[in-house]
mmCIF file of C-alpha atoms and ligand atoms in Angstrom:
data_model
loop_
_atom_site.group_PDB
_atom_site.id
_atom_site.type_symbol
_atom_site.label_atom_id
_atom_site.label_comp_id
_atom_site.label_asym_id
_atom_site.label_seq_id
_atom_site.Cartn_x
_atom_site.Cartn_y
_atom_site.Cartn_z
ATOM 1 C CA MET X 1 -8.367 37.123 0.267
ATOM 2 C CA GLY X 2 -7.160 33.575 0.925
ATOM 3 C CA ARG X 3 -9.511 30.621 0.816
ATOM 4 C CA ILE X 4 -10.259 28.080 3.508
ATOM 5 C CA GLN X 5 -9.264 24.527 2.647
ATOM 6 C CA LEU X 6 -10.576 21.774 4.928
ATOM 7 C CA LEU X 7 -8.731 18.446 4.942
ATOM 8 C CA ILE X 8 -10.755 15.622 6.529
ATOM 9 C CA GLY X 9 -8.647 12.591 7.494
ATOM 10 C CA ALA X 10 -5.679 14.834 8.289
ATOM 11 C CA LYS X 11 -4.078 12.376 10.717
ATOM 12 C CA GLY X 12 -4.073 9.381 8.371
ATOM 13 C CA MET X 13 -1.141 8.157 6.292
ATOM 14 C CA LEU X 14 -1.955 10.274 3.239
ATOM 15 C CA GLY X 15 -3.522 13.053 5.304
ATOM 16 C CA ARG X 16 -0.319 13.893 7.163
ATOM 17 C CA ASP X 17 1.692 14.247 3.955
ATOM 18 C CA LEU X 18 -1.116 16.123 2.268
ATOM 19 C CA MET X 19 -1.421 18.601 5.124
ATOM 20 C CA GLY X 20 2.230 19.618 4.650
ATOM 21 C CA VAL X 21 1.960 19.814 0.868
ATOM 22 C CA LEU X 22 -1.248 21.887 0.931
ATOM 23 C CA ARG X 23 0.188 24.313 3.463
ATOM 24 C CA SER X 24 3.371 24.829 1.431
ATOM 25 C CA SER X 25 1.610 24.966 -1.961
ATOM 26 C CA PHE X 26 -1.205 27.370 -1.043
ATOM 27 C CA LEU X 27 0.511 29.998 1.073
ATOM 28 C CA ASP X 28 -2.415 32.436 0.830
ATOM 29 C CA ASP X 29 -4.974 29.872 1.985
ATOM 30 C CA GLU X 30 -5.831 28.729 5.468
ATOM 31 C CA VAL X 31 -5.545 24.933 5.577
ATOM 32 C CA VAL X 32 -7.560 23.361 8.384
ATOM 33 C CA GLY X 33 -6.982 19.674 9.218
ATOM 34 C CA TRP X 34 -9.610 17.562 10.962
ATOM 35 C CA ASP X 35 -9.690 13.875 11.838
ATOM 36 C CA ILE X 36 -11.952 11.612 13.878
ATOM 37 C CA GLU X 37 -11.403 13.685 17.074
ATOM 38 C CA GLU X 38 -12.755 16.807 15.406
ATOM 39 C CA ILE X 39 -15.423 15.283 13.154
ATOM 40 C CA ASP X 40 -17.032 11.855 12.926
ATOM 41 C CA ILE X 41 -18.293 11.841 9.370
ATOM 42 C CA GLN X 42 -20.735 9.038 10.205
ATOM 43 C CA LYS X 43 -22.773 11.521 12.260
ATOM 44 C CA GLU X 44 -24.785 13.415 9.678
ATOM 45 C CA GLU X 45 -26.193 16.360 11.556
ATOM 46 C CA GLU X 46 -23.126 17.043 13.660
ATOM 47 C CA SER X 47 -20.630 16.789 10.816
ATOM 48 C CA VAL X 48 -22.689 18.817 8.344
ATOM 49 C CA LEU X 49 -23.164 21.583 10.910
ATOM 50 C CA ARG X 50 -19.508 21.641 11.818
ATOM 51 C CA ILE X 51 -18.406 21.953 8.202
ATOM 52 C CA GLU X 52 -21.064 24.584 7.472
ATOM 53 C CA LYS X 53 -19.829 26.622 10.425
ATOM 54 C CA LEU X 54 -16.320 26.700 8.953
ATOM 55 C CA GLN X 55 -17.574 27.635 5.455
ATOM 56 C CA PRO X 56 -14.624 26.127 3.568
ATOM 57 C CA ASP X 57 -14.016 26.912 -0.095
ATOM 58 C CA ILE X 58 -12.444 23.513 -0.718
ATOM 59 C CA VAL X 59 -13.045 20.245 1.142
ATOM 60 C CA ILE X 60 -10.472 17.491 0.634
ATOM 61 C CA HIS X 61 -11.930 14.267 1.990
ATOM 62 C CA VAL X 62 -9.414 11.464 2.583
ATOM 63 C CA ALA X 63 -10.963 9.947 5.731
ATOM 64 C CA ALA X 64 -12.046 6.336 5.373
ATOM 65 C CA TYR X 65 -12.307 2.927 7.002
ATOM 66 C CA THR X 66 -9.314 1.534 5.093
ATOM 67 C CA ASP X 67 -8.857 -1.915 6.631
ATOM 68 C CA VAL X 68 -9.869 -3.967 3.574
ATOM 69 C CA ASP X 69 -10.337 -7.260 5.435
ATOM 70 C CA GLY X 70 -11.931 -5.426 8.364
ATOM 71 C CA CYS X 71 -14.516 -4.006 5.939
ATOM 72 C CA GLU X 72 -15.370 -7.558 4.845
ATOM 73 C CA ARG X 73 -16.086 -8.501 8.454
ATOM 74 C CA ASN X 74 -17.877 -5.254 9.283
ATOM 75 C CA GLU X 75 -19.879 -4.258 6.240
ATOM 76 C CA GLU X 76 -22.109 -1.947 8.243
ATOM 77 C CA LYS X 77 -19.177 0.174 9.402
ATOM 78 C CA ALA X 78 -17.629 0.151 5.911
ATOM 79 C CA PHE X 79 -20.762 1.664 4.383
ATOM 80 C CA ALA X 80 -21.410 3.978 7.352
ATOM 81 C CA VAL X 81 -17.959 5.576 7.028
ATOM 82 C CA ASN X 82 -16.973 5.210 3.366
ATOM 83 C CA ALA X 83 -20.364 5.684 1.721
ATOM 84 C CA GLU X 84 -22.744 7.493 4.123
ATOM 85 C CA GLY X 85 -19.868 9.451 5.711
ATOM 86 C CA THR X 86 -18.889 10.660 2.260
ATOM 87 C CA LYS X 87 -22.498 11.591 1.558
ATOM 88 C CA ASN X 88 -22.496 13.746 4.703
ATOM 89 C CA VAL X 89 -19.289 15.485 3.622
ATOM 90 C CA ALA X 90 -20.688 15.976 0.106
ATOM 91 C CA LEU X 91 -23.934 17.403 1.466
ATOM 92 C CA ALA X 92 -22.021 19.904 3.605
ATOM 93 C CA ALA X 93 -19.729 20.823 0.703
ATOM 94 C CA SER X 94 -22.721 21.450 -1.519
ATOM 95 C CA ARG X 95 -24.358 23.667 1.109
ATOM 96 C CA CYS X 96 -21.135 25.705 1.374
ATOM 97 C CA ARG X 97 -20.746 25.700 -2.427
ATOM 98 C CA ALA X 98 -17.273 24.315 -1.757
ATOM 99 C CA LYS X 99 -15.204 22.321 -4.200
ATOM 100 C CA LEU X 100 -14.974 18.683 -3.070
ATOM 101 C CA VAL X 101 -12.005 16.364 -3.558
ATOM 102 C CA TYR X 102 -12.589 12.686 -2.703
ATOM 103 C CA LEU X 103 -10.014 9.889 -2.536
ATOM 104 C CA SER X 104 -11.065 6.576 -4.010
ATOM 105 C CA THR X 105 -9.449 3.284 -4.918
ATOM 106 C CA ASP X 106 -8.438 0.776 -7.596
ATOM 107 C CA TYR X 107 -10.599 -1.725 -5.720
ATOM 108 C CA VAL X 108 -13.654 -0.281 -7.492
ATOM 109 C CA PHE X 109 -12.516 -2.502 -10.410
ATOM 110 C CA ASP X 110 -12.645 -6.298 -10.653
ATOM 111 C CA GLY X 111 -9.244 -6.740 -12.329
ATOM 112 C CA SER X 112 -10.556 -8.605 -15.339
ATOM 113 C CA LYS X 113 -8.934 -6.201 -17.814
ATOM 114 C CA THR X 114 -5.564 -6.974 -19.359
ATOM 115 C CA GLU X 115 -4.533 -3.399 -20.043
ATOM 116 C CA PRO X 116 -4.382 -0.400 -17.692
ATOM 117 C CA TYR X 117 -7.699 0.912 -16.375
ATOM 118 C CA VAL X 118 -8.916 4.275 -17.643
ATOM 119 C CA GLU X 119 -11.264 6.505 -15.685
ATOM 120 C CA SER X 120 -14.267 5.661 -17.883
ATOM 121 C CA ASP X 121 -13.970 1.885 -17.392
ATOM 122 C CA LEU X 122 -16.979 0.357 -15.732
ATOM 123 C CA PRO X 123 -16.408 -0.264 -12.008
ATOM 124 C CA HIS X 124 -17.259 -3.669 -10.604
ATOM 125 C CA PRO X 125 -15.854 -4.072 -7.087
ATOM 126 C CA LEU X 126 -15.084 -7.521 -5.721
ATOM 127 C CA ASN X 127 -15.090 -6.643 -2.031
ATOM 128 C CA VAL X 128 -17.020 -4.634 0.567
ATOM 129 C CA TYR X 129 -14.350 -1.934 0.808
ATOM 130 C CA GLY X 130 -14.479 -1.382 -2.973
ATOM 131 C CA ARG X 131 -18.280 -1.295 -2.993
ATOM 132 C CA SER X 132 -18.422 1.181 -0.105
ATOM 133 C CA LYS X 133 -15.837 3.485 -1.741
ATOM 134 C CA LEU X 134 -17.671 3.287 -5.070
ATOM 135 C CA GLN X 135 -20.883 4.332 -3.361
ATOM 136 C CA GLY X 136 -18.896 7.244 -1.922
ATOM 137 C CA GLU X 137 -17.926 8.221 -5.483
ATOM 138 C CA GLN X 138 -21.561 8.071 -6.529
ATOM 139 C CA TYR X 139 -22.614 10.355 -3.660
ATOM 140 C CA VAL X 140 -19.913 12.863 -4.630
ATOM 141 C CA GLN X 141 -21.172 12.862 -8.229
ATOM 142 C CA GLU X 142 -24.767 13.187 -7.052
ATOM 143 C CA TRP X 143 -24.334 15.939 -4.469
ATOM 144 C CA VAL X 144 -21.681 18.320 -5.765
ATOM 145 C CA LYS X 145 -21.143 19.944 -9.104
ATOM 146 C CA ASN X 146 -17.607 19.727 -10.441
ATOM 147 C CA GLY X 147 -16.265 17.391 -7.746
ATOM 148 C CA LEU X 148 -12.827 15.815 -8.116
ATOM 149 C CA ILE X 149 -12.434 12.068 -7.520
ATOM 150 C CA VAL X 150 -8.857 10.824 -7.262
ATOM 151 C CA ARG X 151 -8.501 7.051 -7.475
ATOM 152 C CA THR X 152 -5.221 5.686 -6.175
ATOM 153 C CA GLN X 153 -3.706 2.388 -5.026
ATOM 154 C CA TRP X 154 -1.192 0.427 -2.927
ATOM 155 C CA LEU X 155 -0.219 3.367 -0.713
ATOM 156 C CA TYR X 156 2.767 3.518 1.606
ATOM 157 C CA GLY X 157 4.186 6.518 3.359
ATOM 158 C CA ARG X 158 6.013 7.900 6.294
ATOM 159 C CA TYR X 159 3.116 8.061 8.689
ATOM 160 C CA GLY X 160 1.035 4.919 8.427
ATOM 161 C CA LYS X 161 0.907 1.192 8.788
ATOM 162 C CA ASN X 162 1.800 -0.115 5.358
ATOM 163 C CA PHE X 163 3.273 -2.955 3.328
ATOM 164 C CA VAL X 164 6.841 -1.584 3.187
ATOM 165 C CA ALA X 165 7.076 -1.207 6.937
ATOM 166 C CA SER X 166 5.455 -4.609 7.393
ATOM 167 C CA VAL X 167 7.984 -6.353 5.114
ATOM 168 C CA LEU X 168 10.905 -4.695 6.890
ATOM 169 C CA ARG X 169 9.573 -5.575 10.317
ATOM 170 C CA GLN X 170 8.957 -9.205 9.389
ATOM 171 C CA ALA X 171 12.337 -9.481 7.651
ATOM 172 C CA ARG X 172 14.009 -8.663 10.947
ATOM 173 C CA GLU X 173 12.178 -11.532 12.613
ATOM 174 C CA LYS X 174 12.037 -14.251 9.945
ATOM 175 C CA LYS X 175 14.315 -15.970 7.450
ATOM 176 C CA ALA X 176 11.613 -16.229 4.793
ATOM 177 C CA LEU X 177 8.497 -14.248 3.875
ATOM 178 C CA SER X 178 5.549 -15.526 1.828
ATOM 179 C CA ILE X 179 4.076 -12.847 -0.428
ATOM 180 C CA VAL X 180 1.284 -13.014 -3.023
ATOM 181 C CA ASN X 181 2.423 -13.172 -6.608
ATOM 182 C CA ASP X 182 -0.864 -13.000 -8.485
ATOM 183 C CA GLN X 183 -1.999 -9.413 -7.874
ATOM 184 C CA MET X 184 -0.567 -6.661 -10.024
ATOM 185 C CA GLY X 185 -0.627 -2.920 -9.367
ATOM 186 C CA SER X 186 1.494 0.167 -8.765
ATOM 187 C CA PRO X 187 2.863 0.844 -5.285
ATOM 188 C CA THR X 188 2.315 4.545 -4.662
ATOM 189 C CA TYR X 189 4.214 6.828 -2.299
ATOM 190 C CA THR X 190 1.915 9.152 -0.360
ATOM 191 C CA ALA X 191 4.387 12.044 -0.707
ATOM 192 C CA ASP X 192 4.115 11.811 -4.519
ATOM 193 C CA LEU X 193 0.345 11.395 -4.404
ATOM 194 C CA ALA X 194 -0.028 14.408 -2.098
ATOM 195 C CA LYS X 195 1.841 16.605 -4.597
ATOM 196 C CA ALA X 196 -0.319 15.321 -7.450
ATOM 197 C CA ILE X 197 -3.517 16.117 -5.514
ATOM 198 C CA SER X 198 -2.269 19.626 -4.832
ATOM 199 C CA VAL X 199 -1.460 20.112 -8.546
ATOM 200 C CA LEU X 200 -4.910 18.827 -9.546
ATOM 201 C CA ILE X 201 -6.447 21.386 -7.184
ATOM 202 C CA GLN X 202 -4.269 24.132 -8.707
ATOM 203 C CA PHE X 203 -5.533 23.142 -12.169
ATOM 204 C CA ASN X 204 -9.110 23.102 -10.878
ATOM 205 C CA ALA X 205 -9.481 19.543 -12.167
ATOM 206 C CA GLN X 206 -12.955 18.017 -12.143
ATOM 207 C CA GLY X 207 -14.195 14.480 -12.648
ATOM 208 C CA ILE X 208 -12.310 11.241 -12.043
ATOM 209 C CA PHE X 209 -8.498 10.946 -12.220
ATOM 210 C CA HIS X 210 -6.297 7.888 -11.785
ATOM 211 C CA VAL X 211 -3.121 8.724 -9.865
ATOM 212 C CA ALA X 212 -0.345 6.233 -9.074
ATOM 213 C CA ASN X 213 3.409 5.941 -9.383
ATOM 214 C CA SER X 214 4.476 4.678 -12.841
ATOM 215 C CA ASP X 215 5.285 1.068 -13.769
ATOM 216 C CA TRP X 216 3.738 -1.915 -12.083
ATOM 217 C CA CYS X 217 4.607 -5.131 -10.283
ATOM 218 C CA THR X 218 3.172 -7.835 -8.041
ATOM 219 C CA TRP X 219 3.262 -7.619 -4.240
ATOM 220 C CA PHE X 220 5.909 -10.353 -4.452
ATOM 221 C CA ALA X 221 8.183 -8.252 -6.704
ATOM 222 C CA PHE X 222 7.503 -5.209 -4.522
ATOM 223 C CA GLY X 223 8.545 -7.215 -1.453
ATOM 224 C CA GLN X 224 11.734 -8.361 -3.173
ATOM 225 C CA ALA X 225 12.577 -4.773 -4.148
ATOM 226 C CA ILE X 226 12.056 -3.584 -0.564
ATOM 227 C CA LEU X 227 14.456 -6.235 0.739
ATOM 228 C CA ASN X 228 17.042 -5.665 -1.998
ATOM 229 C CA LEU X 229 17.079 -1.918 -1.518
ATOM 230 C CA SER X 230 17.376 -2.395 2.235
ATOM 231 C CA GLY X 231 20.335 -4.756 1.904
ATOM 232 C CA MET X 232 18.363 -7.695 3.294
ATOM 233 C CA ASN X 233 18.930 -10.077 0.393
ATOM 234 C CA GLU X 234 19.478 -12.978 2.748
ATOM 235 C CA VAL X 235 15.747 -13.051 3.543
ATOM 236 C CA LYS X 236 13.981 -15.431 1.175
ATOM 237 C CA VAL X 237 10.725 -14.449 -0.514
ATOM 238 C CA ILE X 238 8.325 -17.267 -1.292
ATOM 239 C CA PRO X 239 5.611 -16.636 -3.894
ATOM 240 C CA LEU X 240 2.098 -17.393 -2.725
ATOM 241 C CA SER X 241 -1.255 -17.383 -4.516
ATOM 242 C CA SER X 242 -4.142 -15.273 -3.202
ATOM 243 C CA GLU X 243 -6.057 -18.502 -2.704
ATOM 244 C CA GLU X 244 -3.278 -19.913 -0.528
ATOM 245 C CA LEU X 245 -3.187 -16.706 1.510
ATOM 246 C CA GLY X 246 -6.958 -16.907 1.987
ATOM 247 C CA ARG X 247 -7.700 -13.380 3.159
ATOM 248 C CA PRO X 248 -11.343 -12.467 3.835
ATOM 249 C CA ALA X 249 -11.539 -9.827 1.066
ATOM 250 C CA VAL X 250 -11.007 -10.809 -2.560
ATOM 251 C CA ARG X 251 -8.612 -8.452 -4.344
ATOM 252 C CA PRO X 252 -8.466 -7.753 -8.095
ATOM 253 C CA SER X 253 -5.641 -9.663 -9.788
ATOM 254 C CA TYR X 254 -4.902 -6.752 -12.114
ATOM 255 C CA SER X 255 -5.421 -3.160 -11.076
ATOM 256 C CA VAL X 256 -2.943 -1.139 -13.074
ATOM 257 C CA PHE X 257 -4.012 2.441 -13.826
ATOM 258 C CA ASN X 258 -3.667 4.407 -17.014
ATOM 259 C CA CYS X 259 -2.726 7.897 -15.717
ATOM 260 C CA GLN X 260 -2.757 9.654 -19.099
ATOM 261 C CA LYS X 261 -5.642 11.929 -18.081
ATOM 262 C CA LEU X 262 -3.544 13.342 -15.223
ATOM 263 C CA LYS X 263 -0.708 14.030 -17.674
ATOM 264 C CA GLU X 264 -3.019 15.703 -20.173
ATOM 265 C CA LYS X 265 -4.586 17.952 -17.533
ATOM 266 C CA THR X 266 -1.480 18.904 -15.558
ATOM 267 C CA GLY X 267 1.621 17.664 -17.424
ATOM 268 C CA LEU X 268 2.406 15.492 -14.402
ATOM 269 C CA VAL X 269 3.686 11.920 -14.605
ATOM 270 C CA LEU X 270 4.528 10.306 -11.272
ATOM 271 C CA ARG X 271 7.981 8.709 -11.163
ATOM 272 C CA PRO X 272 8.372 4.905 -11.348
ATOM 273 C CA TRP X 273 7.426 3.138 -8.121
ATOM 274 C CA SER X 274 10.964 1.746 -7.730
ATOM 275 C CA GLU X 275 12.460 5.255 -7.680
ATOM 276 C CA ALA X 276 9.895 6.476 -5.183
ATOM 277 C CA LEU X 277 10.574 3.440 -3.001
ATOM 278 C CA LYS X 278 14.318 4.103 -3.080
ATOM 279 C CA ASP X 279 13.700 7.680 -2.010
ATOM 280 C CA TYR X 280 11.324 6.625 0.767
ATOM 281 C CA LEU X 281 13.735 4.024 2.129
ATOM 282 C CA ALA X 282 16.675 6.411 2.025
ATOM 283 C CA THR X 283 14.707 9.121 3.808
ATOM 284 C CA TYR X 284 12.923 7.086 6.420
ATOM 285 C CA ARG X 285 15.069 3.991 6.960
ATOM 286 C CA LEU X 286 15.551 4.855 10.605
ATOM 287 C CA THR X 287 11.906 5.440 11.353
ATOM 288 C CA ILE X 288 10.248 2.464 9.622
ATOM 289 C CA ASP X 289 9.420 0.446 12.662
ATOM 290 C CA GLY X 290 5.662 0.130 12.904
ATOM 291 C CA PRO X 291 4.341 -2.341 15.469
ATOM 292 C CA ASP X 292 1.674 -3.748 13.175
ATOM 293 C CA ASN X 293 1.367 -2.974 9.525
ATOM 294 C CA ARG X 294 -1.754 -4.226 7.857
ATOM 295 C CA GLU X 295 -2.074 -3.487 4.182
ATOM 296 C CA LYS X 296 -4.819 -0.939 3.666
ATOM 297 C CA GLY X 297 -6.808 0.050 0.629
HETATM 298 N N1 LIG R 1 -4.000 2.939 1.834
HETATM 299 C C1 LIG R 1 -4.166 2.578 0.556
HETATM 300 O O1 LIG R 1 -3.441 1.720 0.029
HETATM 301 C C2 LIG R 1 -5.240 3.230 -0.273
HETATM 302 C C3 LIG R 1 -5.443 2.770 -1.581
HETATM 303 C C4 LIG R 1 -6.430 3.371 -2.362
HETATM 304 C C5 LIG R 1 -7.196 4.406 -1.845
HETATM 305 N N2 LIG R 1 -6.995 4.840 -0.568
HETATM 306 C C6 LIG R 1 -7.827 5.934 -0.055
HETATM 307 O O2 LIG R 1 -6.968 7.019 0.263
HETATM 308 C C7 LIG R 1 -7.458 7.721 1.408
HETATM 309 C C8 LIG R 1 -6.355 7.827 2.458
HETATM 310 O O3 LIG R 1 -5.944 6.516 2.821
HETATM 311 P P1 LIG R 1 -4.931 6.264 4.035
HETATM 312 O O4 LIG R 1 -4.280 4.956 3.804
HETATM 313 O O5 LIG R 1 -4.114 7.482 4.274
HETATM 314 O O6 LIG R 1 -5.986 6.081 5.223
HETATM 315 P P2 LIG R 1 -5.737 6.040 6.812
HETATM 316 O O7 LIG R 1 -4.290 6.111 7.114
HETATM 317 O O8 LIG R 1 -6.525 4.888 7.318
HETATM 318 O O9 LIG R 1 -6.391 7.411 7.251
HETATM 319 C C9 LIG R 1 -7.753 7.623 7.252
HETATM 320 C C10 LIG R 1 -8.080 8.559 8.395
HETATM 321 O O10 LIG R 1 -9.502 8.696 8.462
HETATM 322 C C11 LIG R 1 -9.870 8.601 9.826
HETATM 323 N N3 LIG R 1 -11.258 8.182 9.984
HETATM 324 C C12 LIG R 1 -11.749 6.914 10.009
HETATM 325 N N4 LIG R 1 -13.066 6.935 10.244
HETATM 326 C C13 LIG R 1 -13.435 8.229 10.360
HETATM 327 C C14 LIG R 1 -14.664 8.888 10.632
HETATM 328 N N5 LIG R 1 -15.790 8.215 10.839
HETATM 329 N N6 LIG R 1 -14.681 10.241 10.678
HETATM 330 C C15 LIG R 1 -13.531 10.939 10.501
HETATM 331 N N7 LIG R 1 -12.329 10.381 10.263
HETATM 332 C C16 LIG R 1 -12.275 9.035 10.188
HETATM 333 C C17 LIG R 1 -8.900 7.588 10.377
HETATM 334 O O11 LIG R 1 -8.879 7.608 11.787
HETATM 335 P P3 LIG R 1 -8.532 6.199 12.562
HETATM 336 O O12 LIG R 1 -7.158 5.800 12.109
HETATM 337 O O13 LIG R 1 -8.628 6.590 13.987
HETATM 338 O O14 LIG R 1 -9.572 5.215 12.114
HETATM 339 C C18 LIG R 1 -7.605 8.019 9.747
HETATM 340 O O15 LIG R 1 -6.958 9.032 10.485
HETATM 341 C C19 LIG R 1 -8.712 6.966 1.856
HETATM 342 O O16 LIG R 1 -9.841 7.592 1.324
HETATM 343 C C20 LIG R 1 -8.547 5.579 1.224
HETATM 344 O O17 LIG R 1 -9.793 4.963 0.997
HETATM 345 C C21 LIG R 1 -6.021 4.264 0.225
#
């Protein structure tokens, strides 16, 4: 008999891609997608009861308060959703004896390393978002046996407000864009990440895994690539330091992942970010037109 898979955060940027991938990869399973309208994970009793009633075999938890600067301004909400909300999901998963998959972030690290981060590196978040997500990881480890924690970074995708859409929108309005040049990471396409999560589930992976598209760059180089690939070379890109930008949340200057563990477990290596970007732009050029596109974490 097929299993029940519950995806929480199903209407978010990753959630929408993941819903499609899970449904097409696990044809024998019933995949149920919930978001804030169906379950507010901050509400312990209500959310635990609702999950227990469904009795899922697998819970994939990608819901979060992802506005990194918003988290800095509203620490209480950040911890209520990302940490305590995750605890509630983990508690329910443990009561159902369900497998739990939790999405976490590169912002659990401080960026002081000079070579790619491995899963066993000591976390040391610099901002509220990173601290709240790290506490979520700790709850997952505390409450469920054999949980899967997938850390990822710099997401963009078809369905959400994101950096790529933001650059394209601004490039239509301005002659020059200022973009930070002192933060390094790997832009990751949600469609690729969704497939990797599904493969990790198929391999019954447990523990922490770093998952990102290959190669790395700065936001500045990413911005330039977006403009080049979109034929908007006439728009100038001006490098800016994080200090000059002065955003409320401090970001790590270096958050490149070593994804060797994913390769060893599943054989999977995500394609270079530039290839994924090309694919994304070719597929969705006509639809990238978000009204406001904050970078999320
Ligand atoms: N975006 C990135 O660059 C990035 C990087 C590293 C890790 N991650 C992690 O990857 C996961 C997916 O990220 P994403 O960018 O796809 O996020 P997203 O687009 O912001 O989606 C998250 C979803 O969770 C929902 N949600 C928020 N609060 C909730 C609550 N209390 N109860 C139930 N649902 C709630 C959101 O609803 P509303 O939109 O109505 O709030 C949204 O639909 C998250 O766990 C995030 O922390 C993201």
